[in-house]
Short mmCIF file of C-alpha atoms and ligand atoms in Angstrom, two decimals:
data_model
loop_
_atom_site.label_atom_id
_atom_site.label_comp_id
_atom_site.label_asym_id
_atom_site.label_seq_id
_atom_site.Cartn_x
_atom_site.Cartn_y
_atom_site.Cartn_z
CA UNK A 1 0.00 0.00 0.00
CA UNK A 2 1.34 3.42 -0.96
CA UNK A 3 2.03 5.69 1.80
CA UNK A 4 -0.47 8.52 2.53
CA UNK A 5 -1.31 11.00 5.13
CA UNK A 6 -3.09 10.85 7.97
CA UNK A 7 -5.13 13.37 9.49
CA UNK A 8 -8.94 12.07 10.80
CA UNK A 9 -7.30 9.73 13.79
CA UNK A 10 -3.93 11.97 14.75
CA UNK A 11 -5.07 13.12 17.60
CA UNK A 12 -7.09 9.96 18.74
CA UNK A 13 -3.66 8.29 20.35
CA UNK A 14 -2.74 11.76 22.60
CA UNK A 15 -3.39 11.35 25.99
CA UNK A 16 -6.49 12.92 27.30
CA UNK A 17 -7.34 13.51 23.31
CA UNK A 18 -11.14 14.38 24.50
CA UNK A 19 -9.79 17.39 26.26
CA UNK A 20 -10.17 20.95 25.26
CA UNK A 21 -6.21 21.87 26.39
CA UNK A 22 -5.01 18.91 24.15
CA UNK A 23 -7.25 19.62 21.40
CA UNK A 24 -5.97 23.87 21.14
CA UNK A 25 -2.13 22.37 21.48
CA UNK A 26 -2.53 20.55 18.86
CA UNK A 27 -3.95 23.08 16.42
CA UNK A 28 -7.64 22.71 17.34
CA UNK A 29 -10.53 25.48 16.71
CA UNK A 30 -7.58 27.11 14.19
CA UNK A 31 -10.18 26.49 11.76
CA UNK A 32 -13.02 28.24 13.10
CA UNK A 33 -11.06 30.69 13.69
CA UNK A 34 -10.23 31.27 10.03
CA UNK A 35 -13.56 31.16 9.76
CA UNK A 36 -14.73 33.56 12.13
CA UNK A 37 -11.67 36.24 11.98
CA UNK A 38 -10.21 36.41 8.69
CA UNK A 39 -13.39 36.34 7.65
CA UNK A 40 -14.88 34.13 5.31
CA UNK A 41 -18.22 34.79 4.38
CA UNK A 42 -20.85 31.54 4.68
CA UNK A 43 -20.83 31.05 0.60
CA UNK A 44 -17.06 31.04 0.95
CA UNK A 45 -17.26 28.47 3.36
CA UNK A 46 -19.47 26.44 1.17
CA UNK A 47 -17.51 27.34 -2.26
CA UNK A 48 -14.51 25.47 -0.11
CA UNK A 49 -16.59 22.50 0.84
CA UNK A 50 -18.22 22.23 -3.05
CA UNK A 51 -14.46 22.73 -4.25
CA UNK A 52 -13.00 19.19 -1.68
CA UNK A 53 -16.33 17.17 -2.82
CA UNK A 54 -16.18 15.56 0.28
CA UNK A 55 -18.92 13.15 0.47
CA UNK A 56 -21.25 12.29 2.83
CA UNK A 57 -20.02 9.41 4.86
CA UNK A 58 -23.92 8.33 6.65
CA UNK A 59 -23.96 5.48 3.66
CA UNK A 60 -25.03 7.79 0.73
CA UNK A 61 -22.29 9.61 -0.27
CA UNK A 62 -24.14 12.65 -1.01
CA UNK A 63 -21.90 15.86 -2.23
CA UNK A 64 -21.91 17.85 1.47
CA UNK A 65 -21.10 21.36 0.12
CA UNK A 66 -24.10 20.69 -2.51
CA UNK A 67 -26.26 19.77 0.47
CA UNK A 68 -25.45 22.85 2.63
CA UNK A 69 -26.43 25.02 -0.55
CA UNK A 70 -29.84 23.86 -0.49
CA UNK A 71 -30.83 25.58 2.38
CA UNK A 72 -32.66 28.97 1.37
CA UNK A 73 -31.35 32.50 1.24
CA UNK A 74 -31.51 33.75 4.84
CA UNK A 75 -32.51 37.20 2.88
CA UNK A 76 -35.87 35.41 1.38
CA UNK A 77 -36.86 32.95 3.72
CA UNK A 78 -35.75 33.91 7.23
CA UNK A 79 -36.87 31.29 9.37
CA UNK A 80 -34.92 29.51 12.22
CA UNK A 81 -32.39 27.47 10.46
CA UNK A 82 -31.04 24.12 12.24
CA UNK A 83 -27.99 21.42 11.99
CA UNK A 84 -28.91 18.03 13.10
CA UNK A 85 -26.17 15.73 13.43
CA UNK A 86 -26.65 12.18 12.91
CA UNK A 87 -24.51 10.28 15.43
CA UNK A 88 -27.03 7.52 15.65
CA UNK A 89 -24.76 4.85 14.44
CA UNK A 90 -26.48 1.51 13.91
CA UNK A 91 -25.99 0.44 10.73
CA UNK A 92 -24.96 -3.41 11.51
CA UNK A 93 -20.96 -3.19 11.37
CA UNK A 94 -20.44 0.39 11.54
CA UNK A 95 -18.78 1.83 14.46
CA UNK A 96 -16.18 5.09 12.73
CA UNK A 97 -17.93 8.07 14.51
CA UNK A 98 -17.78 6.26 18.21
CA UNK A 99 -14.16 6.43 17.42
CA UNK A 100 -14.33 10.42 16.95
CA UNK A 101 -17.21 10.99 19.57
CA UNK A 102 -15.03 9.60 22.31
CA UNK A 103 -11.91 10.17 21.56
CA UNK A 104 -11.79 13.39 19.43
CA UNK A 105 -15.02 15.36 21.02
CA UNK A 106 -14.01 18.60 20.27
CA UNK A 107 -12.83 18.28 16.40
CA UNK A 108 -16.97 17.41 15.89
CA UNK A 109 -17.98 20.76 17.73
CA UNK A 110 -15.54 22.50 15.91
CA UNK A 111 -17.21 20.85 12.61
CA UNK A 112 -20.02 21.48 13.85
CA UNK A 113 -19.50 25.45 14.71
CA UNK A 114 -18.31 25.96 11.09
CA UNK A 115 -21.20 24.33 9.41
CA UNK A 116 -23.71 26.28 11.29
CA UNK A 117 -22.01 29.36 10.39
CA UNK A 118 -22.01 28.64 6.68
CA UNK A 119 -25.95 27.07 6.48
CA UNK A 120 -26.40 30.43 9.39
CA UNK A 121 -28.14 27.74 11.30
CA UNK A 122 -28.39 29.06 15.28
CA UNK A 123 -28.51 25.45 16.53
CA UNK A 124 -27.06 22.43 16.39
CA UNK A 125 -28.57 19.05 17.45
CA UNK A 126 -26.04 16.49 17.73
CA UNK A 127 -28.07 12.75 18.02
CA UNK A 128 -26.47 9.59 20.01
CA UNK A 129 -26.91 6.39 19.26
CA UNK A 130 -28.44 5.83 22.91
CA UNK A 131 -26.00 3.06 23.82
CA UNK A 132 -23.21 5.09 23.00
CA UNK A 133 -22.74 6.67 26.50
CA UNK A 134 -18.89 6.98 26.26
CA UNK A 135 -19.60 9.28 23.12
CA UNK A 136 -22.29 10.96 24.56
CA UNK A 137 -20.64 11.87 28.29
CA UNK A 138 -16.98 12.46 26.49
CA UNK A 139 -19.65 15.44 23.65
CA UNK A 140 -21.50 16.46 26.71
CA UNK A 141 -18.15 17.33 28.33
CA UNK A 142 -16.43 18.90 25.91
CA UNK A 143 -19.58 21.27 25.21
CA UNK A 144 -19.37 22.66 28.29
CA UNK A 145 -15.68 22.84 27.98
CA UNK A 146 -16.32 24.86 24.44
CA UNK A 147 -19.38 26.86 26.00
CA UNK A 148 -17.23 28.08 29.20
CA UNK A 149 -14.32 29.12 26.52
CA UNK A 150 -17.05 31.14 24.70
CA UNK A 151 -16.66 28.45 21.71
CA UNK A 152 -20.46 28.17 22.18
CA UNK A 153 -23.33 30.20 23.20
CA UNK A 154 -23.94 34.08 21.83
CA UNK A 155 -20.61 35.61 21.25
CA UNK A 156 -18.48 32.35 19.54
CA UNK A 157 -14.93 33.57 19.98
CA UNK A 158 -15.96 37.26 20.48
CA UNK A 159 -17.69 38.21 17.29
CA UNK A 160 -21.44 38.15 16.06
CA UNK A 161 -21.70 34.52 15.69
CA UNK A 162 -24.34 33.10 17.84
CA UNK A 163 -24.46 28.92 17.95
CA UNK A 164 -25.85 26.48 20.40
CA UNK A 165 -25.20 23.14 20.57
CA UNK A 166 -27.69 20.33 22.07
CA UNK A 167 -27.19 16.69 22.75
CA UNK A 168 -29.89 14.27 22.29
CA UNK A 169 -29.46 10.81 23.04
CA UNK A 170 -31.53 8.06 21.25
CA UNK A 171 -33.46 5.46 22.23
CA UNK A 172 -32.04 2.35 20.61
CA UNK A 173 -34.34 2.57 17.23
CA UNK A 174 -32.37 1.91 13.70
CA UNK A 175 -35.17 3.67 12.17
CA UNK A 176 -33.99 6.98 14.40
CA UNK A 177 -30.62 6.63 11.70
CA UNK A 178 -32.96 7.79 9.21
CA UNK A 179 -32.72 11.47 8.64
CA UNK A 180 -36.19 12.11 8.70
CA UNK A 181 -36.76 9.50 11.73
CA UNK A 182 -34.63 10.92 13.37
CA UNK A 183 -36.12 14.38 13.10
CA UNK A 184 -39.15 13.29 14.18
CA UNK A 185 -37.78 11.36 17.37
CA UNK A 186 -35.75 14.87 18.22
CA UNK A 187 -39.29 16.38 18.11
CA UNK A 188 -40.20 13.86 20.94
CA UNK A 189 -42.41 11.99 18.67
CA UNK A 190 -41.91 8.44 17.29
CA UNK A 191 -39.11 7.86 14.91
CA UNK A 192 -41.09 7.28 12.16
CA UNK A 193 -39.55 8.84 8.59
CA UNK A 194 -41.47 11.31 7.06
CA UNK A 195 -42.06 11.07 2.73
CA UNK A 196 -39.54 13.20 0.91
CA UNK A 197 -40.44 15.75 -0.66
CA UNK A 198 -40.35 17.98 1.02
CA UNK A 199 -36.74 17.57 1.91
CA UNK A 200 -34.86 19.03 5.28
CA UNK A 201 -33.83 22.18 3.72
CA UNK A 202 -37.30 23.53 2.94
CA UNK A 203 -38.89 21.18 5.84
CA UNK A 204 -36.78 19.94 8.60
CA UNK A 205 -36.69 20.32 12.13
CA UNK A 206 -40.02 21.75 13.47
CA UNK A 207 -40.82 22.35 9.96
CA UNK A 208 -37.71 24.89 9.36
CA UNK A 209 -34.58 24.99 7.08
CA UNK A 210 -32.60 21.69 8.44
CA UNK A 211 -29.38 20.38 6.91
CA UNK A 212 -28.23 16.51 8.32
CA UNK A 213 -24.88 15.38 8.38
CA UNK A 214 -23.45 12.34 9.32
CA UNK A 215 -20.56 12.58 12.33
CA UNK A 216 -17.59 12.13 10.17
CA UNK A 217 -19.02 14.13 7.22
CA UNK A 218 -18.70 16.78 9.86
CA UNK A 219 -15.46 15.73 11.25
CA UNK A 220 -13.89 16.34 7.96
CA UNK A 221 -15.14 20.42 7.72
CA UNK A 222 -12.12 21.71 9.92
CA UNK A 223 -9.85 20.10 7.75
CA UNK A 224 -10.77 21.51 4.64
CA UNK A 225 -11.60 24.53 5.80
CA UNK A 226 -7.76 25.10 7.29
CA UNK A 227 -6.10 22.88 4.28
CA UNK A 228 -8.34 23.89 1.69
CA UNK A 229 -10.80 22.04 -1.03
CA UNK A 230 -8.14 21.68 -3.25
CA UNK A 231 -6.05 19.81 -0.88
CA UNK A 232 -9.09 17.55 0.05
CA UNK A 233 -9.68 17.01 -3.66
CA UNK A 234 -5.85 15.94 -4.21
CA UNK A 235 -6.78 12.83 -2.36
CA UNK A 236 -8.25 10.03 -3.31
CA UNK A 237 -9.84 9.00 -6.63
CA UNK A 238 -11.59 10.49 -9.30
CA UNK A 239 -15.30 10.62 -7.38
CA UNK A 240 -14.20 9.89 -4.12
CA UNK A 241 -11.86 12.55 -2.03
CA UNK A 242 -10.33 12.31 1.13
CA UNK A 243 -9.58 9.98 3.88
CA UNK A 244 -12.36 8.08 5.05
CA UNK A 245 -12.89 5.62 8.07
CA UNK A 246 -13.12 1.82 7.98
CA UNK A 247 -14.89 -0.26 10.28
CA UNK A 248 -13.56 -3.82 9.28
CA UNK A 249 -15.24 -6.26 11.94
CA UNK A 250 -15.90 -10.31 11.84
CA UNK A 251 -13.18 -13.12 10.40
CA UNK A 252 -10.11 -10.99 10.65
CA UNK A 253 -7.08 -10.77 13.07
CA UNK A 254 -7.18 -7.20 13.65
CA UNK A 255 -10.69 -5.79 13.47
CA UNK A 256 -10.76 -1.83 14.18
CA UNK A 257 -11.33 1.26 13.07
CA UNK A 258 -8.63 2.61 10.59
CA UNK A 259 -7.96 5.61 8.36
CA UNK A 260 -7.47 5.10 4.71
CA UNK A 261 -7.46 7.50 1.89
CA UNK A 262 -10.04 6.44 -0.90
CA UNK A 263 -8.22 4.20 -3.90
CA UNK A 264 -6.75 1.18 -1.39
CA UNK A 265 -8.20 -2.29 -2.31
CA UNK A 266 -9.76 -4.67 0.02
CA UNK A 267 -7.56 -6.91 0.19
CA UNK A 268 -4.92 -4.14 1.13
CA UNK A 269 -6.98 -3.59 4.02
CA UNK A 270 -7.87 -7.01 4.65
CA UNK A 271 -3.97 -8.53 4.72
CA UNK A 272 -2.27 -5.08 5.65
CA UNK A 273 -4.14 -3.11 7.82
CA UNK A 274 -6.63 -6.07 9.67
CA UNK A 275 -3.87 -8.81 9.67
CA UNK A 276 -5.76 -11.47 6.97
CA UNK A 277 -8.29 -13.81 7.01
CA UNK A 278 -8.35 -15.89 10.76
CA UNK A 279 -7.69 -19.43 10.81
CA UNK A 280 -5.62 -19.44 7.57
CA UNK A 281 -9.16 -19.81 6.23
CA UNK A 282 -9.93 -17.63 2.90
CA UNK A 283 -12.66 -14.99 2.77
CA UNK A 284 -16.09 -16.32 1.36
CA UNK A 285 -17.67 -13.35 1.47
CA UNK A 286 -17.80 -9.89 2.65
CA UNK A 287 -19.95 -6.39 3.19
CA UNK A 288 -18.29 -3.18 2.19
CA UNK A 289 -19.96 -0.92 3.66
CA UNK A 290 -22.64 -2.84 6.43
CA UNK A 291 -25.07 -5.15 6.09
CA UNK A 292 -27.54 -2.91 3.87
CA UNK A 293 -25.25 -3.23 0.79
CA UNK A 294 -24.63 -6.35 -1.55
CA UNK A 295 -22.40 -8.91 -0.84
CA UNK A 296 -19.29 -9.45 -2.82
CA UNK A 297 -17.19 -12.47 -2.73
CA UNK A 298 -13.61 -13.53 -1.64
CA UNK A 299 -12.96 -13.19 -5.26
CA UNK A 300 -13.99 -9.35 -5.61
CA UNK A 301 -11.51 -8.31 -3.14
CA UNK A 302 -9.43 -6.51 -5.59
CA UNK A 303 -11.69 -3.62 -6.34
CA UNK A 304 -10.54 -0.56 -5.71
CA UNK A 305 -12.74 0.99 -2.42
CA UNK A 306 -14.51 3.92 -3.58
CA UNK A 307 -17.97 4.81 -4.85
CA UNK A 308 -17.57 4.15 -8.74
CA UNK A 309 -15.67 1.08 -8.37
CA UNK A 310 -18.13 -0.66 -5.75
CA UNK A 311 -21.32 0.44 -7.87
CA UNK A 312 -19.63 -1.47 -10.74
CA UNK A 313 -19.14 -4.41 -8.90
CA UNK A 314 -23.28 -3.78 -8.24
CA UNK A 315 -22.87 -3.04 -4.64
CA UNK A 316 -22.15 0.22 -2.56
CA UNK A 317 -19.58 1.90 -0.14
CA UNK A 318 -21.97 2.26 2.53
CA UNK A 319 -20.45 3.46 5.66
CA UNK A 320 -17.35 1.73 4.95
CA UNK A 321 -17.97 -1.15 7.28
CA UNK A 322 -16.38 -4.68 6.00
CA UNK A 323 -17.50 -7.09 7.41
CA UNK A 324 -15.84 -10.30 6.13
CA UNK A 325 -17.20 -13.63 6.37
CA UNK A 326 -14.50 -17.11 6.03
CA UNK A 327 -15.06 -20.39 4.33
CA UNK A 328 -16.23 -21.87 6.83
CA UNK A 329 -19.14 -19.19 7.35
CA UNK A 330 -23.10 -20.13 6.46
CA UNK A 331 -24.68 -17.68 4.20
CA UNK A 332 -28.25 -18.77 5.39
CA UNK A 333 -27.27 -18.39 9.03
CA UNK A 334 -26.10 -14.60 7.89
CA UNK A 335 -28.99 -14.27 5.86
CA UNK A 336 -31.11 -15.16 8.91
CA UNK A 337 -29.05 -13.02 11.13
CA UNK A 338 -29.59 -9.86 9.04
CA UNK A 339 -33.22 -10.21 8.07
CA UNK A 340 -34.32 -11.24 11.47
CA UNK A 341 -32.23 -7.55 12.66
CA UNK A 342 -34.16 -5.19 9.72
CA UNK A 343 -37.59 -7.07 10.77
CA UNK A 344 -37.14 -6.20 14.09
CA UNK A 345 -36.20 -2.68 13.01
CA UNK A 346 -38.93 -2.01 10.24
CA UNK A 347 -41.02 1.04 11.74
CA UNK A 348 -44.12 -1.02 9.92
CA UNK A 349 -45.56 2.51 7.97
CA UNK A 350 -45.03 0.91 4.53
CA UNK A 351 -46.54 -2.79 4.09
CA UNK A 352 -43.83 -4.20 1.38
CA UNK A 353 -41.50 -2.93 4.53
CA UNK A 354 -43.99 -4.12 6.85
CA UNK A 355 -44.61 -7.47 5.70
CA UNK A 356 -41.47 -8.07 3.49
CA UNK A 357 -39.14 -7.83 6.26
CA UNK A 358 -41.45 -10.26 8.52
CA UNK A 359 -41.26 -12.77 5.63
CA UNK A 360 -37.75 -12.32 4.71
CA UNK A 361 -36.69 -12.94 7.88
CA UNK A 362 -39.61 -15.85 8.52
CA UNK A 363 -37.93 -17.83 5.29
CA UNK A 364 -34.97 -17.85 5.85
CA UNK A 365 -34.93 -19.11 9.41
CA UNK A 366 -36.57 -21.65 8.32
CA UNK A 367 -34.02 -22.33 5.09
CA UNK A 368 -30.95 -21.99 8.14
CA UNK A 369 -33.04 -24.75 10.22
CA UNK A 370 -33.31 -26.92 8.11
CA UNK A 371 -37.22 -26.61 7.59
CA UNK A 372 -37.18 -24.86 4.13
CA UNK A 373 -39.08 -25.53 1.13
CA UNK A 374 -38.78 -25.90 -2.47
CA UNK A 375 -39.84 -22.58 -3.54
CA UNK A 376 -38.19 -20.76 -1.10
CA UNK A 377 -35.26 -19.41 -3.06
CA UNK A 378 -37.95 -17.61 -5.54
CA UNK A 379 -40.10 -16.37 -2.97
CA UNK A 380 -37.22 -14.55 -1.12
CA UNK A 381 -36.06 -13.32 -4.62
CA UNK A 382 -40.18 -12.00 -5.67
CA UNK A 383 -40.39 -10.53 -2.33
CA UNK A 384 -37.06 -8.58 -2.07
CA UNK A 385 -37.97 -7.56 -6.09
CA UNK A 386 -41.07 -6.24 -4.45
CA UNK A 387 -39.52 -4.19 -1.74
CA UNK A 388 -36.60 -2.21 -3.40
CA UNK A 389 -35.87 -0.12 -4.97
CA UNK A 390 -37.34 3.29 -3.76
CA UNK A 391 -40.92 1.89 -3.39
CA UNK A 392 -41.50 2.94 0.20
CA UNK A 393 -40.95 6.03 2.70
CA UNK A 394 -37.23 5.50 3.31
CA UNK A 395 -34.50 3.02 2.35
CA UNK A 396 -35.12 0.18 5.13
CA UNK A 397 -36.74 -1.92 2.37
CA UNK A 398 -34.17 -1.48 0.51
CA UNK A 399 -32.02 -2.39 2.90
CA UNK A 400 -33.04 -5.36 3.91
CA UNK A 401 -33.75 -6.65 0.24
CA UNK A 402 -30.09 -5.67 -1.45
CA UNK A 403 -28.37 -7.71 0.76
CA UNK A 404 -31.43 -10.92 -0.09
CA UNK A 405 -31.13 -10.18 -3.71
CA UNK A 406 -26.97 -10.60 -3.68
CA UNK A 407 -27.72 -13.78 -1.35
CA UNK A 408 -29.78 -15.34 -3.91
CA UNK A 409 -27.86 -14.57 -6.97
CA UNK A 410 -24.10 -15.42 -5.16
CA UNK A 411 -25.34 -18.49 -3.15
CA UNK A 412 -28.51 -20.05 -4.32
CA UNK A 413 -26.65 -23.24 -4.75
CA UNK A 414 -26.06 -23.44 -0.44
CA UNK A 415 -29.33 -22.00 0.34
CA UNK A 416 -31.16 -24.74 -2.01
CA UNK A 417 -28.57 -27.54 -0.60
CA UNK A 418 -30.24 -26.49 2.94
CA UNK A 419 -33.64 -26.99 1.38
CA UNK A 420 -33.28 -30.01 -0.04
CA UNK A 421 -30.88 -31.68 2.91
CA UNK A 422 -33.29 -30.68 5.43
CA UNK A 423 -30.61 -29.01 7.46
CA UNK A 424 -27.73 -26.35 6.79
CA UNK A 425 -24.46 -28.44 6.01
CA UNK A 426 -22.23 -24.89 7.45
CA UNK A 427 -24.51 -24.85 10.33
CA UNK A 428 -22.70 -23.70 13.55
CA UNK A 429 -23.63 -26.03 16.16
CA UNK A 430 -26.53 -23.70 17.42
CA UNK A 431 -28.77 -23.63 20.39
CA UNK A 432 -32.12 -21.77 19.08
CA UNK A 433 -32.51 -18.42 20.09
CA UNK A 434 -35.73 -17.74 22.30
CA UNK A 435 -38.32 -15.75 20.69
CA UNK A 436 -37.17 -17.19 16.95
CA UNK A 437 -39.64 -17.03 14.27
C1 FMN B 501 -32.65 2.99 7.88
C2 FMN B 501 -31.58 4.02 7.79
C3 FMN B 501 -30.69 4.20 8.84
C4 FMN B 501 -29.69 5.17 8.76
N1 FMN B 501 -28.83 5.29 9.81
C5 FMN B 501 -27.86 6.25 9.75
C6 FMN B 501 -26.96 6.43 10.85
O1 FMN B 501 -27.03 5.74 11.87
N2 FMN B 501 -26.02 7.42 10.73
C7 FMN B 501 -25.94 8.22 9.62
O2 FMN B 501 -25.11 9.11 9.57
N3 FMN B 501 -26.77 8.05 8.57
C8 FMN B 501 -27.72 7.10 8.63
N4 FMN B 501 -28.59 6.98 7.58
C9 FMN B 501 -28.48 7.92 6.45
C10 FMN B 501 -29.21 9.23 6.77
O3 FMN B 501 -30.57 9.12 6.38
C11 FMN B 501 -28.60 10.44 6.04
O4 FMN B 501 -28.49 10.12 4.68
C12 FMN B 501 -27.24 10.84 6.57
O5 FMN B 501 -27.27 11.09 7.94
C13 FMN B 501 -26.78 12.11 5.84
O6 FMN B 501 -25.50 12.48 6.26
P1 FMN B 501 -24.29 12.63 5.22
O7 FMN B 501 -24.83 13.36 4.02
O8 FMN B 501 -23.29 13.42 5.97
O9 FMN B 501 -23.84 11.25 4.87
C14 FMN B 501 -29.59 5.98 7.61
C15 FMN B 501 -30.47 5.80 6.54
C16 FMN B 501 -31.45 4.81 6.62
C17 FMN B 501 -32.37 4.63 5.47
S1 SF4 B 502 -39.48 1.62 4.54
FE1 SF4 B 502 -39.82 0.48 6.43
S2 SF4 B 502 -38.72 1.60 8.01
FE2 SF4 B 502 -38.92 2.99 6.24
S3 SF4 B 502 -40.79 4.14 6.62
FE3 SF4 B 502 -41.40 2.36 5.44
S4 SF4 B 502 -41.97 0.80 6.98
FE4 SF4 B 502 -40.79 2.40 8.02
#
């Protein structure tokens, strides 16, 4: 692997990195204050983040500086104007922003500061994944660290800037990942996504101007702000820019989080960054980016990890989360894993979601138990066809049927030998799980 530059973990291995002394020695808030001082005007700010083309990094990869532009012109529509960040984190596999939440607290205020000043939002709503406590108690602390420093409140660092930042901690609901969801559960109501149009900007947060970012979407702001777009847009490959975060998790020696700048392989990251494939085994199969993309094989693991060259290989970056399965590994058992979670996690508004999930996740239990029948294989195929793509409020049903449709097509030969063996040949010895379907 070519050598490369780090920047999104430096400060993560300082001690007491979640403290506001550390994070000033080692040129923290510099960028806000560029903002703030020099000045730049908020449609600078934004001409910097359009000129990196950072992407988002929540799982859709949407341009950020394009996003931020959608929110109306403060001069024609002056209504309260909001930032809600998503720190939900619950995509199966993904676990990047609990690394900057704990351990890097104040480069996400500082993010956030600087985004609020260029969408002029006055607030910022920053939304935990409600078992992250760590993350939450480590932002908590370093918000009143920021607010006593007057990084926060009415005067941010002694000018006109006014910004306020509020925790909210979730309550263990996928669904609250969801931008809209997770609107909704801010407004105290049940997380239950809203249909698009209208979209955040025009109709967000009590009905106001919203923009949503992901944690290390936001994370990424100081940087270019201080370094420049240009500099942002000198790494990585021709549609994908920057460093980004990998969660790579499951049949690996060295599963963590790690910093990579977009154009490394898989299998760079598989044999030099996470140590290989335990066991000696070889990888079957893998996520790239959490359980809600297509799975790719051992063999795939020379594409390139970026946006482009994962869409051509007709799955998707995701969050970045491999998750990599070994030889030895039963795809039915996954299968019934990951159906049985997006079931659970279906908010039930849209009945292909509804009902596709329950049925999904119904089948192939039964396939991974030995119980399944001849026509299961095209039933989980019609049904998944049925639920994807963009046929219901948000992307949950198509998040639980991308991953079925790659199933089918990569491994219908194991799922049928469980069928017609009565019983899953890979099976991990197994004691059933109460409350199974
Ligand atoms: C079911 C579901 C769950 C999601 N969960 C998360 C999440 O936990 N964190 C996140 O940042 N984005 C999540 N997203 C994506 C968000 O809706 C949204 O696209 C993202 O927060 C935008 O931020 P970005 O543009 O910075 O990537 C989820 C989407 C869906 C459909
Ligand atoms: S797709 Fe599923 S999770 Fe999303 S709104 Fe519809 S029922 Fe709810």
């Amino acid at each position: 692997m070519k050598t490369f530059e780090r920047y999104l973990l430096n400060r993560t291995t300082l001690a007491n990195s979640h403290t506001l002394a550390v994070y000033k020695a080692n040129g923290g808030y510099a960028g806000l204050e560029k903002v703030l001082k020099k000045p730049m005007t908020p449609a600078e700010v934004i001409a910097e983040m359009k000129a990196s083309n950072l992407r988002g990094r929540g799982g859709a990869g949407f341009p950020c500086g394009m996003k931020w532009s959608f929110m109306p012109d403060p001069t024609k529509d002056p209504r309260p104007r909001y930032l809600a960040v998503n720190a939900d984190e619950s995509e199966p596999g993904t676990c990047k922003d609990r690394v900057l939440m704990e351990k890097d607290p104040h480069g996400l205020i500082e993010g956030c500061l600087i985004a609020a000043y260029a969408i002029r939002a006055q607030a910022v709503y920053i939304y935990v994944r409600g078992e992250y406590r760590e993350s939450y108690d480590r932002l908590l602390a370093a918000i009143d660290e920021a607010r006593k420093a007057g990084l926060i409140g009415k005067r941010v660092m002694d000018t006109d800037f006014a910004c306020e930042i509020w925790m909210h901690k979730g309550a263990g609901a996928y669904i609250c990942g969801e931008e809209t969801g997770l609107m909704e559960s801010l407004e105290g109501k049940r997380g239950h996504p809203r249909p698009k149009p209208p979209f955040p900007a025009g109709f967000g947060l009590w009905g106001q101007p919203t923009t949503v970012n992901n944690v290390e979407t936001i994370f990424n702001v100081p940087f270019i702000v201080q370094k420049g777009g240009a500099w942002f847009a000198s790494i990585g490959t021709a549609n994908s820019k920057g460093n980004f975060l990998v969660g790579i998790s499951g049949h690996v020696n060295k599963p963590g989080v790690y910093e990579l700048p977009f154009g490394v392989t898989a299998r760079e990251i598989v044999d030099e960054v996470a140590g290989g494939i335990w066991k000696g085994r070889k990888c079957k199969a893998w996520f790239p980016g959490g359980s809600s993309c297509a799975l790719l094989l051992g063999a795939d693991l020379d594409v390139v990890l970026d946006h482009d060259s994962l869409k051509a290989k007709g799955s998707s970056l995701g969050t970045a989360a491999m998750v990599m399965m070994d030889d030895a590994t039963s795809m039915a058992r996954v299968m019934e894993i990951i159906a049985r979670f997006y079931d659970h996690e279906s908010c039930g508004q849209c009945s292909q979601c509804r009902e596709g999930t329950q049925w999904l996740a119904q089948i192939f239990h039964r396939i991974a138990t030995g119980h399944g029948v001849p026509e299961d294989v095209a039933t989980l195929e019609s049904l998944a066809k049925g639920m994807a793509p963009g046929k219901t409020i948000c992307a949950l049903s198509d998040a639980a049927a991308i991953p079925t449709l790659s199933a089918v097509r990569l491994f219908r030969a194991e799922l049928e030998e469980c069928i017609t063996k009565h019983k899953d040949p890979l099976a991990p010895s197994r004691v059933e799980y109460a409350g199974a379907h």
